[in-house]
mmCIF file of N, CA and C in Angstrom:
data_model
loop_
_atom_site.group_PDB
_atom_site.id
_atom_site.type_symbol
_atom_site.label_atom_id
_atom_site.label_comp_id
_atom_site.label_asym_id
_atom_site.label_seq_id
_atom_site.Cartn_x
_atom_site.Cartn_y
_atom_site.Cartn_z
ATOM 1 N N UNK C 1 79.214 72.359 94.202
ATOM 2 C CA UNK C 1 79.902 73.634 94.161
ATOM 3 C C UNK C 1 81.296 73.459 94.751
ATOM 4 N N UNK C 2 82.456 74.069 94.324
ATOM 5 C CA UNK C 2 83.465 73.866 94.386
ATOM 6 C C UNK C 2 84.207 75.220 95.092
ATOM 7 N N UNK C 3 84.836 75.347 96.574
ATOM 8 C CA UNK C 3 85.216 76.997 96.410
ATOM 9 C C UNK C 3 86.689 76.509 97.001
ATOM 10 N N UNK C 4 87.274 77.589 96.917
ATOM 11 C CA UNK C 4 88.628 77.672 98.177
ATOM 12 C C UNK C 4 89.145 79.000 97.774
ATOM 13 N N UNK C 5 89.999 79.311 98.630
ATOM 14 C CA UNK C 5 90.731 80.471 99.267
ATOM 15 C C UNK C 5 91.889 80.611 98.360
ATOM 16 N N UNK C 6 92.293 81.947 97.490
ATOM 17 C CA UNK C 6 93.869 81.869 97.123
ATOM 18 C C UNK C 6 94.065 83.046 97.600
ATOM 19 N N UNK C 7 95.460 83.168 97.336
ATOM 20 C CA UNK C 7 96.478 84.853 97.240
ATOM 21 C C UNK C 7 96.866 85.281 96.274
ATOM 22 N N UNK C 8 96.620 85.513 95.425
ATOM 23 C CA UNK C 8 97.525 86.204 94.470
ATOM 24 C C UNK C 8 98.700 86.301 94.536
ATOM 25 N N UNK C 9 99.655 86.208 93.695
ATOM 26 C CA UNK C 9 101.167 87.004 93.741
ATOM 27 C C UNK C 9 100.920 88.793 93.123
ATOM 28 N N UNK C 10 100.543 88.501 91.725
ATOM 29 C CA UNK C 10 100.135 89.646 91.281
ATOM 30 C C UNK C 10 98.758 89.776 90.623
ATOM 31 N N UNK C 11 98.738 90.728 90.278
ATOM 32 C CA UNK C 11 97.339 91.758 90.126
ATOM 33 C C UNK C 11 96.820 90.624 89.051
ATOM 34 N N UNK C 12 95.534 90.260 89.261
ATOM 35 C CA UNK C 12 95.043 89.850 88.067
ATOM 36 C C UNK C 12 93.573 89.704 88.359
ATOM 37 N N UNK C 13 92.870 89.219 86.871
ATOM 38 C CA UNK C 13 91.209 89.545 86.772
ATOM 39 C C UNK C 13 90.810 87.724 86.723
ATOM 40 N N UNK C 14 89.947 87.692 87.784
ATOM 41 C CA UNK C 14 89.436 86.269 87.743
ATOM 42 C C UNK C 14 87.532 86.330 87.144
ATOM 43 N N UNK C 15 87.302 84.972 86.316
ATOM 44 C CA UNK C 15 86.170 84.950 85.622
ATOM 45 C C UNK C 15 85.536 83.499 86.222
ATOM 46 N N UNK C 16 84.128 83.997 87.167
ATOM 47 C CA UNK C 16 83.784 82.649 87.290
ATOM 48 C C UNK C 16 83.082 82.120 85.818
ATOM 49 N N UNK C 17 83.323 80.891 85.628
ATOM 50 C CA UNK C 17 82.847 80.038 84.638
ATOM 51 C C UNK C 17 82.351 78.750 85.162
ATOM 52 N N UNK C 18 81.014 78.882 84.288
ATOM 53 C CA UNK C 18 79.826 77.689 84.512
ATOM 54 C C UNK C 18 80.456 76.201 83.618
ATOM 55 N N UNK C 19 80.093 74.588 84.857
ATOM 56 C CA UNK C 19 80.393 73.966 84.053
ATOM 57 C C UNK C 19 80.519 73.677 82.666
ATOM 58 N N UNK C 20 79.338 74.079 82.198
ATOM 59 C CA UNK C 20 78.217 74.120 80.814
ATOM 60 C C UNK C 20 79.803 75.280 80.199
ATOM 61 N N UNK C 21 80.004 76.111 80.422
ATOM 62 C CA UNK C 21 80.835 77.033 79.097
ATOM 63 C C UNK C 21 81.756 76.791 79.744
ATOM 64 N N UNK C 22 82.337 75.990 80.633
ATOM 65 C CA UNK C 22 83.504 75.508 80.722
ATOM 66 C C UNK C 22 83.552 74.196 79.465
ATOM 67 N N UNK C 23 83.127 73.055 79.202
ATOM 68 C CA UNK C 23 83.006 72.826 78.230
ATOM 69 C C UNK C 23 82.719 72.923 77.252
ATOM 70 N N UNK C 24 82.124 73.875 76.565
ATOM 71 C CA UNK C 24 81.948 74.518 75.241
ATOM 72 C C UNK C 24 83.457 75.234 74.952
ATOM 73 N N UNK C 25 84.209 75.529 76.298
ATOM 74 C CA UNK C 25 85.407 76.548 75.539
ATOM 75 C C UNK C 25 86.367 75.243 75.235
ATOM 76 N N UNK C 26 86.478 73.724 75.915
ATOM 77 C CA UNK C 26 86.773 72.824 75.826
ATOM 78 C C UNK C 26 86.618 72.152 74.178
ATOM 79 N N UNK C 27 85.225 72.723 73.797
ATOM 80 C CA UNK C 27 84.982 71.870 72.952
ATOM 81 C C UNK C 27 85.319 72.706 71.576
ATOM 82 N N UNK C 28 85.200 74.033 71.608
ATOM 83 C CA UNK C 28 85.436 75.387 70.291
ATOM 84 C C UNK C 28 86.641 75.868 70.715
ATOM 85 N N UNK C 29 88.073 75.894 71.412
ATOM 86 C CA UNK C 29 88.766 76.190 71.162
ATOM 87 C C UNK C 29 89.782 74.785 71.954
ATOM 88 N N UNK C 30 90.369 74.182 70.977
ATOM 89 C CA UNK C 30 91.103 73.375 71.388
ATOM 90 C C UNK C 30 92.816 74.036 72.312
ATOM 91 N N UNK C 31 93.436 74.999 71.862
ATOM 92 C CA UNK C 31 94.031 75.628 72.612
ATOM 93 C C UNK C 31 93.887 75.756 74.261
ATOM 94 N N UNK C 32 92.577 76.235 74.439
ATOM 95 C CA UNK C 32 92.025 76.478 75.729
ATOM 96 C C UNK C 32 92.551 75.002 76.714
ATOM 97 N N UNK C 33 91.502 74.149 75.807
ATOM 98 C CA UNK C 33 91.732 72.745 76.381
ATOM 99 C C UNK C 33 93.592 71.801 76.767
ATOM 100 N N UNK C 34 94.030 72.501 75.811
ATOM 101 C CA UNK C 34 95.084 71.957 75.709
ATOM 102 C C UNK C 34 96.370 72.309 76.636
ATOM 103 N N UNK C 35 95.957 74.064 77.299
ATOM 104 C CA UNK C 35 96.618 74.711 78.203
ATOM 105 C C UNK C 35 96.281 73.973 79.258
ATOM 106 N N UNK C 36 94.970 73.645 79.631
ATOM 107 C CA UNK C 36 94.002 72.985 80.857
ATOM 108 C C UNK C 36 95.014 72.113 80.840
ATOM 109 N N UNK C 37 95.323 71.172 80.355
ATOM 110 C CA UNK C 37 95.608 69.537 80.112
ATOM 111 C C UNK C 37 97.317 69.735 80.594
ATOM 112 N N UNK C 38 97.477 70.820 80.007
ATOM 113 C CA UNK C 38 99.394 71.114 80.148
ATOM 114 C C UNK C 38 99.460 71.006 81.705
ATOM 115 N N UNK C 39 98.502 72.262 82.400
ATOM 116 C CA UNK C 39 98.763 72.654 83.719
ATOM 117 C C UNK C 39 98.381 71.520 84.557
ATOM 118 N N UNK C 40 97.360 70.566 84.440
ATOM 119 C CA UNK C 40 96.891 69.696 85.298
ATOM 120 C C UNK C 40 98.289 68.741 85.235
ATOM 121 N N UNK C 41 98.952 68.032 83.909
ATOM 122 C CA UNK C 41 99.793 67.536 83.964
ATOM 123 C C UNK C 41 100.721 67.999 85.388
ATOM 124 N N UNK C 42 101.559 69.217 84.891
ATOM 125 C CA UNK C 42 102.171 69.920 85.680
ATOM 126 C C UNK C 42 101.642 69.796 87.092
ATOM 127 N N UNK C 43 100.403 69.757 87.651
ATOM 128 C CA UNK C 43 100.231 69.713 88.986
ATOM 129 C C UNK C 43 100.406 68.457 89.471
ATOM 130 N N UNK C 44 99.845 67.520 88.452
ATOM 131 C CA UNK C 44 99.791 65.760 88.886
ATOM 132 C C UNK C 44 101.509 65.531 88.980
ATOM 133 N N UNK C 45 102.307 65.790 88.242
ATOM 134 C CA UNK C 45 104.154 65.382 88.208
ATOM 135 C C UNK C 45 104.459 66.059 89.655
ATOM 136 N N UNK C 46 103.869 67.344 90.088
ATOM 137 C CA UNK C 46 104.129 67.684 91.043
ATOM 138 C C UNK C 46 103.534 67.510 92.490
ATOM 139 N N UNK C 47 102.993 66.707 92.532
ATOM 140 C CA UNK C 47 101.886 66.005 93.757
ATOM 141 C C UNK C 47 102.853 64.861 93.616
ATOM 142 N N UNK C 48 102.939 64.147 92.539
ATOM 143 C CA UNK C 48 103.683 62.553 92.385
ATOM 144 C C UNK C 48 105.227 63.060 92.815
ATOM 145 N N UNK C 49 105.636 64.058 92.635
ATOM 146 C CA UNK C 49 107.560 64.261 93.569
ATOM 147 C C UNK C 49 107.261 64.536 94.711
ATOM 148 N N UNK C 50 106.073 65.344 95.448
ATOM 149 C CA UNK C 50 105.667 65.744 96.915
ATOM 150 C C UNK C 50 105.574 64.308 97.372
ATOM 151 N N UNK C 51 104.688 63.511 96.682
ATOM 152 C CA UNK C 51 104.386 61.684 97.697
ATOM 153 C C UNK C 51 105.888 61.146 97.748
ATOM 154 N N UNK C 52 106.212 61.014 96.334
ATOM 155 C CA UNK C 52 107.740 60.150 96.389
ATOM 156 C C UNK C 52 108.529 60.980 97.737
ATOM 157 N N UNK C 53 109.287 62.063 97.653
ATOM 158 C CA UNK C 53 110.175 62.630 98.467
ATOM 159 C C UNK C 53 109.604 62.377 100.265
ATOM 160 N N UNK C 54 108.213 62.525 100.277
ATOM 161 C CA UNK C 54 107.622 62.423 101.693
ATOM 162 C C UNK C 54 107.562 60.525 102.166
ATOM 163 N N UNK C 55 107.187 60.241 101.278
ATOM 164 C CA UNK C 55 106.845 58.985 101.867
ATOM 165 C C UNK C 55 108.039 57.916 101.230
ATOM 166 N N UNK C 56 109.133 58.262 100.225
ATOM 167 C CA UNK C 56 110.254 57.618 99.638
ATOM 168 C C UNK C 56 109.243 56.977 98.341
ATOM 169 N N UNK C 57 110.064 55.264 98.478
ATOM 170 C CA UNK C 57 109.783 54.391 97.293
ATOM 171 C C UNK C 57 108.994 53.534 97.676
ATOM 172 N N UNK C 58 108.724 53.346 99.040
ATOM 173 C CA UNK C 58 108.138 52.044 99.688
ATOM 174 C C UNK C 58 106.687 51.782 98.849
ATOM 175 N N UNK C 59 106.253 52.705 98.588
ATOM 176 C CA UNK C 59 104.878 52.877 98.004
ATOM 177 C C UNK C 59 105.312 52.013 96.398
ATOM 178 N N UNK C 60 105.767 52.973 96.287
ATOM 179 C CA UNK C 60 105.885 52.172 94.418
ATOM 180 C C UNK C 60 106.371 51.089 94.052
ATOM 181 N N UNK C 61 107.398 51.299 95.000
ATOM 182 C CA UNK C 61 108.347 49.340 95.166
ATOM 183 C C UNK C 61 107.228 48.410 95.463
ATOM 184 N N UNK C 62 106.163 48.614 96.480
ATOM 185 C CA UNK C 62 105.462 47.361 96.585
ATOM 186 C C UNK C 62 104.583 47.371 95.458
ATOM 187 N N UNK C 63 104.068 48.309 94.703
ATOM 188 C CA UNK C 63 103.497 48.564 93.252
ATOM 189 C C UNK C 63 104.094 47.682 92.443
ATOM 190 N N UNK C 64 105.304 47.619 92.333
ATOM 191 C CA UNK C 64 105.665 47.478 90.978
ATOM 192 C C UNK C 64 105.830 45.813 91.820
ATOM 193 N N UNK C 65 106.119 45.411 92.592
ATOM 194 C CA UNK C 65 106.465 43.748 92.792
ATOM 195 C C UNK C 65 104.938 43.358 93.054
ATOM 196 N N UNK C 66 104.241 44.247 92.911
ATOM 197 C CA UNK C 66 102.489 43.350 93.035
ATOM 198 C C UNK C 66 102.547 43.149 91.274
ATOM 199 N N UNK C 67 102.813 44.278 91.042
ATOM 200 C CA UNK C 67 102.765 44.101 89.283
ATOM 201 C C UNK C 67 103.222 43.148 88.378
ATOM 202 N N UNK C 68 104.747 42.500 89.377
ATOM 203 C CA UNK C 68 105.191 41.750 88.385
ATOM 204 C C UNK C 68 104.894 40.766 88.642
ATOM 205 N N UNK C 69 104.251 40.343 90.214
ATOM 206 C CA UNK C 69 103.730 38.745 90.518
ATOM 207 C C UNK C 69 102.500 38.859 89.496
ATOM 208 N N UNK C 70 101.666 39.981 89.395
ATOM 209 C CA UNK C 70 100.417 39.525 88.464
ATOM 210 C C UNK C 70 100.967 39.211 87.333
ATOM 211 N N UNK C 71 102.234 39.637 86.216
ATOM 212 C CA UNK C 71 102.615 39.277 85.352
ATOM 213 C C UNK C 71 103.349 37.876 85.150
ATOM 214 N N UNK C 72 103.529 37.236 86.359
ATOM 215 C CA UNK C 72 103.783 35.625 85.847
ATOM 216 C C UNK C 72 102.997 35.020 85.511
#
């Protein structure tokens, strides 16, 4: 089970949904799925500028020179 706490900005109607018809709306309306996929994007680009800006490049710089020793 999954919970947490929000605020609203404005007024709106929330629907809990079961794993099970969480994938069925996944699977009969591709739209649905495809909004899902937009916003998660959108959160992951925005977690990945929160790490970069907090912690700089040090992280990815040693990424990418592990990367290229495996590529010799």
């Amino acid at each position: 089970t999954r919970s947490a706490t929000v605020v609203a900005k404005d007024y709106c109607v929330l629907a809990q949904v079961k794993q099970s018809q969480f994938l069925s709306l996944m699977e009969k309306t591709p739209l649905f799925g495809l909004n899902v996929m937009k916003t998660l994007v959108t959160r992951l680009r925005n977690l990945d500028a929160m790490v970069r800006s907090t912690y700089g490049r040090v992280l990815y710089k040693q990424n990418d020179e592990y990367r290229q020793k495996k590529l010799i």
